[in-house]
C-alpha positions in Angstrom: 105.1 64.8 4.4 102.2 63.1 2.7 98.9 64.8 2.4 95.6 63.1 3.3 93.2 63.0 0.3 89.8 61.5 -0.4 91.6 58.4 -1.7 93.8 57.9 1.4 93.0 54.7 3.3 91.8 55.2 6.9 94.6 53.1 8.2 97.1 55.2 6.2 95.4 58.4 7.4 96.1 57.4 11.0 99.8 56.8 10.2 100.1 60.2 8.5 98.4 62.2 11.2 98.5 60.8 14.8 95.5 63.0 15.6 93.4 61.4 12.9 91.8 58.9 15.3 90.6 61.6 17.6 89.3 63.7 14.6 87.4 60.7 13.1 85.9 59.8 16.5 84.8 63.4 17.1 82.7 63.3 13.9 81.1 60.0 14.9 83.2 57.9 12.6 84.4 55.0 14.6 86.5 53.6 11.8 89.6 53.0 13.8 88.3 49.7 15.2 86.5 48.7 12.1 87.9 45.9 10.0 87.1 48.0 6.9 89.7 50.6 8.0 92.5 48.8 6.2 90.7 48.9 2.9 88.3 51.8 3.1 89.2 55.3 1.9 88.3 58.5 3.6 85.8 59.3 0.8 84.1 55.9 1.2 83.8 56.4 5.0 82.4 59.9 4.5 79.8 58.5 2.1 78.6 56.0 4.7 78.6 58.5 7.6 77.3 61.6 5.7 80.2 63.9 6.7 81.4 66.9 4.7 84.5 65.5 2.8 86.2 68.9 2.3 85.8 69.9 6.0 87.0 66.6 7.2 90.1 66.6 4.9 90.9 70.1 6.1 90.8 68.9 9.7 92.8 65.8 9.0 95.5 67.8 7.2 95.9 70.5 9.9 99.4 70.5 11.3 100.8 68.1 8.7 104.1 69.5 7.3 
């Protein structure tokens, strides 16, 4: 299965990990409904929202085989 990286688009992230929407929402990143989600990477969203990229990537990749 694919791994979520800093360069993964938010829309792809949600396809890779069905729990990604809940994880992003829990950190205050409401990217799911944003029009930018289809063209914005995880790293770009983190830069805007000030989250810790490594911690977020670890959460997003939990449970992915």
